[in-house]
Amino acid sequence: MKNMILGLLVVGSVGCSHFKEAPKTVEFPYAAELLQKVQQGTMRSPASIELEAEEQPSPRRVYFSALYQQYLTLGQHLNKKSDIQFCPAFHHDKIQTDSSIVPKVTLYPASQIEEEGKDFFPELAFSKKFSLRDYHGVIKGELEILCEEGVSDNYYKFDNLVTHYAGKKSFHTKPDAMRSVLKIPVFANFYLVKMLEIPGLKLESPEEKRFIKLTQTYWFEKYVTEASRMRNNFIKNKMVQR
């Protein structure tokens, strides 16, 4: 049996307190062996991730800004402009993010992905029943709630990670940590966007560095970097074989 763990992402971005229907779910694949290797080798924060010693935005603002930029990034690929016009709870953060550069992403043809490479192609999780466009719409739903109420059920998951688990080494060294963080949209979207990002761009937003630092999930960022490199090598090899 293929050695793979499926990360469970609750993309119904808010719980039953906001939606009557059960939340949609998407299972993003990831490589268990690579994850274990990365977790064992990542014991402290890389110097490149350290933020300057200045007053930083609150976790709520970091969560919103990261999620909103991810929404814009996926929307650009789908040719869907943001129709979130007003955001009372995060007015300044929305304006700032609207003025930032949006990374470009692209999906790889599923028919060309061989079995051994499937761990590195999260777009395989989407289907006609629940497409990337549907997924994008769910992110919009959470953003609308954040804009009106300032918090969402998924934000509380993020805050719980920051408050109770960020400083626990035992959490960060367990393989199940990946399953846990992928239940939080900003992590799942970070993983999806970075894996789909066109090679060579390497556009990083301050919010990405901030939410990694807040949660001390440096192993997660390193995993995504390594997995993205392996994905790109797979694509290059396929192009050479043509």
mmCIF file of C-alpha atoms in Angstrom:
data_model
loop_
_atom_site.group_PDB
_atom_site.id
_atom_site.type_symbol
_atom_site.label_atom_id
_atom_site.label_comp_id
_atom_site.label_asym_id
_atom_site.label_seq_id
_atom_site.Cartn_x
_atom_site.Cartn_y
_atom_site.Cartn_z
ATOM 1 C CA MET A 1 0.000 0.000 0.000
ATOM 2 C CA LYS A 2 1.319 3.381 -0.936
ATOM 3 C CA ASN A 3 2.924 5.165 1.976
ATOM 4 C CA MET A 4 0.930 8.358 2.010
ATOM 5 C CA ILE A 5 -0.979 10.354 4.578
ATOM 6 C CA LEU A 6 -3.922 12.483 3.557
ATOM 7 C CA GLY A 7 -4.186 15.897 5.213
ATOM 8 C CA LEU A 8 -7.771 16.667 6.105
ATOM 9 C CA LEU A 9 -8.726 20.242 5.354
ATOM 10 C CA VAL A 10 -12.020 21.565 6.568
ATOM 11 C CA VAL A 11 -12.770 24.036 3.824
ATOM 12 C CA GLY A 12 -16.226 24.778 5.085
ATOM 13 C CA SER A 13 -14.411 27.665 6.638
ATOM 14 C CA VAL A 14 -16.802 28.086 9.508
ATOM 15 C CA GLY A 15 -18.675 25.591 11.609
ATOM 16 C CA CYS A 16 -22.328 24.863 12.207
ATOM 17 C CA SER A 17 -22.748 28.218 13.956
ATOM 18 C CA HIS A 18 -22.530 29.870 10.521
ATOM 19 C CA PHE A 19 -23.627 27.197 8.018
ATOM 20 C CA LYS A 20 -26.648 24.901 8.164
ATOM 21 C CA GLU A 21 -25.070 22.342 5.825
ATOM 22 C CA ALA A 22 -22.134 20.131 6.774
ATOM 23 C CA PRO A 23 -18.803 21.691 5.719
ATOM 24 C CA LYS A 24 -17.137 20.541 2.508
ATOM 25 C CA THR A 25 -13.831 18.743 2.838
ATOM 26 C CA VAL A 26 -10.839 18.308 0.573
ATOM 27 C CA GLU A 27 -8.041 15.823 1.185
ATOM 28 C CA PHE A 28 -4.655 17.148 0.124
ATOM 29 C CA PRO A 29 -1.950 14.481 -0.259
ATOM 30 C CA TYR A 30 1.482 14.895 1.269
ATOM 31 C CA ALA A 31 4.562 12.695 1.487
ATOM 32 C CA ALA A 32 4.896 11.148 4.952
ATOM 33 C CA GLU A 33 8.542 10.144 4.581
ATOM 34 C CA LEU A 34 9.592 13.618 3.452
ATOM 35 C CA LEU A 35 7.617 15.184 6.301
ATOM 36 C CA GLN A 36 9.336 13.001 8.899
ATOM 37 C CA LYS A 37 12.754 13.856 7.500
ATOM 38 C CA VAL A 38 11.983 17.578 7.556
ATOM 39 C CA GLN A 39 10.570 17.516 11.096
ATOM 40 C CA GLN A 40 13.653 15.735 12.416
ATOM 41 C CA GLY A 41 15.957 18.283 10.792
ATOM 42 C CA THR A 42 14.081 21.451 11.737
ATOM 43 C CA MET A 43 14.798 22.223 15.383
ATOM 44 C CA ARG A 44 14.830 26.020 15.367
ATOM 45 C CA SER A 45 13.683 28.933 13.235
ATOM 46 C CA PRO A 46 15.733 29.725 10.125
ATOM 47 C CA ALA A 47 17.354 33.150 10.223
ATOM 48 C CA SER A 48 15.640 34.096 6.958
ATOM 49 C CA ILE A 49 12.216 33.819 8.601
ATOM 50 C CA GLU A 50 12.935 36.033 11.581
ATOM 51 C CA LEU A 51 10.903 39.231 11.642
ATOM 52 C CA GLU A 52 12.310 42.567 12.649
ATOM 53 C CA ALA A 53 11.807 43.572 16.258
ATOM 54 C CA GLU A 54 8.955 45.982 15.622
ATOM 55 C CA GLU A 55 5.333 46.000 16.651
ATOM 56 C CA GLN A 56 3.611 43.235 14.706
ATOM 57 C CA PRO A 57 -0.054 42.937 13.703
ATOM 58 C CA SER A 58 -2.306 40.849 15.936
ATOM 59 C CA PRO A 59 -2.933 37.186 15.099
ATOM 60 C CA ARG A 60 -6.410 38.165 13.868
ATOM 61 C CA ARG A 61 -4.985 40.650 11.377
ATOM 62 C CA VAL A 62 -2.279 38.219 10.251
ATOM 63 C CA TYR A 63 -4.886 35.499 9.719
ATOM 64 C CA PHE A 64 -7.173 37.763 7.689
ATOM 65 C CA SER A 65 -4.404 39.228 5.515
ATOM 66 C CA ALA A 66 -2.912 35.824 4.724
ATOM 67 C CA LEU A 67 -6.304 34.295 3.907
ATOM 68 C CA TYR A 68 -7.333 37.284 1.782
ATOM 69 C CA GLN A 69 -4.138 37.220 -0.269
ATOM 70 C CA GLN A 70 -4.585 33.484 -0.851
ATOM 71 C CA TYR A 71 -8.142 34.201 -2.016
ATOM 72 C CA LEU A 72 -6.841 36.815 -4.471
ATOM 73 C CA THR A 73 -4.115 34.475 -5.737
ATOM 74 C CA LEU A 74 -6.505 31.617 -6.507
ATOM 75 C CA GLY A 75 -9.027 34.097 -7.914
ATOM 76 C CA GLN A 76 -6.482 35.421 -10.384
ATOM 77 C CA HIS A 77 -5.919 31.900 -11.698
ATOM 78 C CA LEU A 78 -9.697 31.411 -12.011
ATOM 79 C CA ASN A 79 -10.152 34.821 -13.674
ATOM 80 C CA LYS A 80 -12.418 35.837 -10.808
ATOM 81 C CA LYS A 81 -12.021 39.317 -9.426
ATOM 82 C CA SER A 82 -12.658 39.826 -5.749
ATOM 83 C CA ASP A 83 -16.195 40.965 -5.086
ATOM 84 C CA ILE A 84 -15.486 41.672 -1.425
ATOM 85 C CA GLN A 85 -15.949 45.424 -1.546
ATOM 86 C CA PHE A 86 -16.254 46.334 2.113
ATOM 87 C CA CYS A 87 -14.504 44.881 5.140
ATOM 88 C CA PRO A 88 -15.283 46.925 8.261
ATOM 89 C CA ALA A 89 -13.356 44.674 10.654
ATOM 90 C CA PHE A 90 -10.130 44.721 8.580
ATOM 91 C CA HIS A 91 -10.451 47.824 6.404
ATOM 92 C CA HIS A 92 -6.761 48.830 6.521
ATOM 93 C CA ASP A 93 -5.485 45.264 6.058
ATOM 94 C CA LYS A 94 -7.726 44.750 3.029
ATOM 95 C CA ILE A 95 -6.475 47.938 1.355
ATOM 96 C CA GLN A 96 -2.870 46.929 2.045
ATOM 97 C CA THR A 97 -3.362 43.448 0.618
ATOM 98 C CA ASP A 98 -5.221 44.781 -2.435
ATOM 99 C CA SER A 99 -2.125 46.810 -3.303
ATOM 100 C CA SER A 100 0.279 43.856 -3.011
ATOM 101 C CA ILE A 101 1.615 41.692 -5.857
ATOM 102 C CA VAL A 102 -0.425 38.539 -6.348
ATOM 103 C CA PRO A 103 1.543 35.356 -7.173
ATOM 104 C CA LYS A 104 0.648 33.403 -10.320
ATOM 105 C CA VAL A 105 -0.285 29.754 -10.047
ATOM 106 C CA THR A 106 -1.055 26.994 -12.527
ATOM 107 C CA LEU A 107 -2.464 23.467 -12.356
ATOM 108 C CA TYR A 108 -0.663 20.544 -13.947
ATOM 109 C CA PRO A 109 -2.628 18.150 -16.231
ATOM 110 C CA ALA A 110 -3.753 15.269 -14.028
ATOM 111 C CA SER A 111 -3.400 12.794 -16.877
ATOM 112 C CA GLN A 112 0.366 13.305 -16.898
ATOM 113 C CA ILE A 113 0.936 12.620 -13.197
ATOM 114 C CA GLU A 114 2.293 9.167 -12.459
ATOM 115 C CA GLU A 115 1.593 7.262 -9.250
ATOM 116 C CA GLU A 116 4.926 8.025 -7.568
ATOM 117 C CA GLY A 117 4.448 11.762 -8.042
ATOM 118 C CA LYS A 118 0.908 12.135 -6.724
ATOM 119 C CA ASP A 119 1.992 13.222 -3.244
ATOM 120 C CA PHE A 120 3.245 16.493 -4.751
ATOM 121 C CA PHE A 121 0.161 17.504 -6.741
ATOM 122 C CA PRO A 122 -2.543 18.785 -4.374
ATOM 123 C CA GLU A 123 -4.753 19.806 -7.320
ATOM 124 C CA LEU A 124 -5.607 16.095 -7.668
ATOM 125 C CA ALA A 125 -7.902 16.595 -4.666
ATOM 126 C CA PHE A 126 -10.351 18.600 -6.755
ATOM 127 C CA SER A 127 -13.025 17.085 -8.960
ATOM 128 C CA LYS A 128 -16.168 18.005 -10.894
ATOM 129 C CA LYS A 129 -18.146 17.507 -7.698
ATOM 130 C CA PHE A 130 -15.965 19.945 -5.761
ATOM 131 C CA SER A 131 -13.708 22.043 -7.937
ATOM 132 C CA LEU A 132 -11.085 24.676 -7.245
ATOM 133 C CA ARG A 133 -13.772 27.225 -8.090
ATOM 134 C CA ASP A 134 -16.011 25.764 -5.380
ATOM 135 C CA TYR A 135 -13.078 25.829 -2.977
ATOM 136 C CA HIS A 136 -12.441 29.477 -3.804
ATOM 137 C CA GLY A 137 -16.078 30.235 -3.030
ATOM 138 C CA VAL A 138 -15.775 28.667 0.430
ATOM 139 C CA ILE A 139 -12.759 30.865 1.208
ATOM 140 C CA LYS A 140 -14.846 33.878 0.189
ATOM 141 C CA GLY A 141 -17.548 32.759 2.626
ATOM 142 C CA GLU A 142 -15.131 32.825 5.542
ATOM 143 C CA LEU A 143 -13.695 36.181 4.503
ATOM 144 C CA GLU A 144 -17.179 37.703 4.474
ATOM 145 C CA ILE A 145 -17.741 36.487 8.033
ATOM 146 C CA LEU A 146 -14.344 37.807 9.123
ATOM 147 C CA CYS A 147 -15.108 41.188 7.573
ATOM 148 C CA GLU A 148 -18.386 41.473 9.472
ATOM 149 C CA GLU A 149 -17.615 39.745 12.765
ATOM 150 C CA GLY A 150 -13.819 40.001 13.031
ATOM 151 C CA VAL A 151 -13.462 36.287 13.838
ATOM 152 C CA SER A 152 -14.474 32.909 12.399
ATOM 153 C CA ASP A 153 -14.501 29.330 13.620
ATOM 154 C CA ASN A 154 -11.321 28.641 11.658
ATOM 155 C CA TYR A 155 -9.616 31.688 13.126
ATOM 156 C CA TYR A 156 -10.183 30.173 16.584
ATOM 157 C CA LYS A 157 -8.363 27.031 15.407
ATOM 158 C CA PHE A 158 -5.457 29.241 14.370
ATOM 159 C CA ASP A 159 -5.527 31.130 17.672
ATOM 160 C CA ASN A 160 -5.587 27.848 19.581
ATOM 161 C CA LEU A 161 -2.452 26.743 17.709
ATOM 162 C CA VAL A 162 -0.709 30.038 18.507
ATOM 163 C CA THR A 163 -1.746 30.002 22.164
ATOM 164 C CA HIS A 164 -1.427 26.367 23.180
ATOM 165 C CA TYR A 165 0.780 24.468 20.730
ATOM 166 C CA ALA A 166 3.290 26.851 19.140
ATOM 167 C CA GLY A 167 5.839 26.370 21.920
ATOM 168 C CA LYS A 168 5.438 22.599 22.318
ATOM 169 C CA LYS A 169 8.270 20.644 20.717
ATOM 170 C CA SER A 170 6.268 17.446 21.091
ATOM 171 C CA PHE A 171 3.620 18.836 18.738
ATOM 172 C CA HIS A 172 6.027 19.974 16.030
ATOM 173 C CA THR A 173 7.899 16.662 15.870
ATOM 174 C CA LYS A 174 4.836 14.435 15.402
ATOM 175 C CA PRO A 175 3.690 13.498 11.878
ATOM 176 C CA ASP A 176 0.096 14.151 12.946
ATOM 177 C CA ALA A 177 0.994 17.842 13.244
ATOM 178 C CA MET A 178 0.649 18.102 9.458
ATOM 179 C CA ARG A 179 -2.859 16.702 9.635
ATOM 180 C CA SER A 180 -3.705 19.248 12.334
ATOM 181 C CA VAL A 181 -2.369 22.358 10.601
ATOM 182 C CA LEU A 182 -4.023 21.438 7.299
ATOM 183 C CA LYS A 183 -7.359 21.818 9.070
ATOM 184 C CA ILE A 184 -6.589 25.546 9.267
ATOM 185 C CA PRO A 185 -7.259 27.310 5.929
ATOM 186 C CA VAL A 186 -4.227 29.624 5.922
ATOM 187 C CA PHE A 187 -1.934 26.583 6.165
ATOM 188 C CA ALA A 188 -3.842 24.513 3.622
ATOM 189 C CA ASN A 189 -3.936 27.450 1.199
ATOM 190 C CA PHE A 190 -0.254 28.203 1.758
ATOM 191 C CA TYR A 191 0.503 24.583 0.846
ATOM 192 C CA LEU A 192 -1.773 24.664 -2.201
ATOM 193 C CA VAL A 193 -0.587 28.031 -3.529
ATOM 194 C CA LYS A 194 3.129 27.320 -3.060
ATOM 195 C CA MET A 195 2.835 23.963 -4.790
ATOM 196 C CA LEU A 196 0.972 25.521 -7.735
ATOM 197 C CA GLU A 197 3.102 28.665 -7.919
ATOM 198 C CA ILE A 198 4.952 29.154 -11.198
ATOM 199 C CA PRO A 199 8.680 28.395 -10.583
ATOM 200 C CA GLY A 200 11.009 31.363 -10.304
ATOM 201 C CA LEU A 201 8.561 33.881 -8.864
ATOM 202 C CA LYS A 202 9.176 33.242 -5.154
ATOM 203 C CA LEU A 203 6.882 36.023 -3.987
ATOM 204 C CA GLU A 204 6.512 36.046 -0.222
ATOM 205 C CA SER A 205 4.140 38.219 1.734
ATOM 206 C CA PRO A 206 4.931 39.482 5.258
ATOM 207 C CA GLU A 207 1.771 37.697 6.444
ATOM 208 C CA GLU A 208 3.183 34.334 5.423
ATOM 209 C CA LYS A 209 6.309 34.907 7.495
ATOM 210 C CA ARG A 210 4.210 36.176 10.366
ATOM 211 C CA PHE A 211 1.820 33.264 10.646
ATOM 212 C CA ILE A 212 4.692 30.777 10.392
ATOM 213 C CA LYS A 213 6.542 32.651 13.136
ATOM 214 C CA LEU A 214 3.450 33.018 15.335
ATOM 215 C CA THR A 215 2.842 29.269 15.228
ATOM 216 C CA GLN A 216 6.544 28.266 15.085
ATOM 217 C CA THR A 217 5.724 25.835 12.261
ATOM 218 C CA TYR A 218 9.082 26.234 10.511
ATOM 219 C CA TRP A 219 9.014 22.537 9.652
ATOM 220 C CA PHE A 220 5.807 23.143 7.689
ATOM 221 C CA GLU A 221 7.360 25.869 5.556
ATOM 222 C CA LYS A 222 10.439 23.726 4.959
ATOM 223 C CA TYR A 223 8.283 20.776 3.949
ATOM 224 C CA VAL A 224 6.387 22.890 1.410
ATOM 225 C CA THR A 225 9.674 24.232 0.006
ATOM 226 C CA GLU A 226 11.119 20.732 -0.412
ATOM 227 C CA ALA A 227 7.893 19.282 -1.782
ATOM 228 C CA SER A 228 7.601 22.130 -4.279
ATOM 229 C CA ARG A 229 11.154 21.476 -5.479
ATOM 230 C CA MET A 230 10.368 17.794 -5.972
ATOM 231 C CA ARG A 231 7.190 18.673 -7.840
ATOM 232 C CA ASN A 232 9.062 21.007 -10.192
ATOM 233 C CA ASN A 233 11.695 18.331 -10.854
ATOM 234 C CA PHE A 234 8.948 15.868 -11.706
ATOM 235 C CA ILE A 235 7.431 18.331 -14.202
ATOM 236 C CA LYS A 236 10.832 19.067 -15.773
ATOM 237 C CA ASN A 237 11.545 15.368 -16.208
ATOM 238 C CA LYS A 238 8.181 14.867 -17.880
ATOM 239 C CA MET A 239 8.913 17.718 -20.293
ATOM 240 C CA VAL A 240 12.320 16.242 -21.184
ATOM 241 C CA GLN A 241 10.714 12.876 -21.948
ATOM 242 C CA ARG A 242 8.399 14.382 -24.568
#
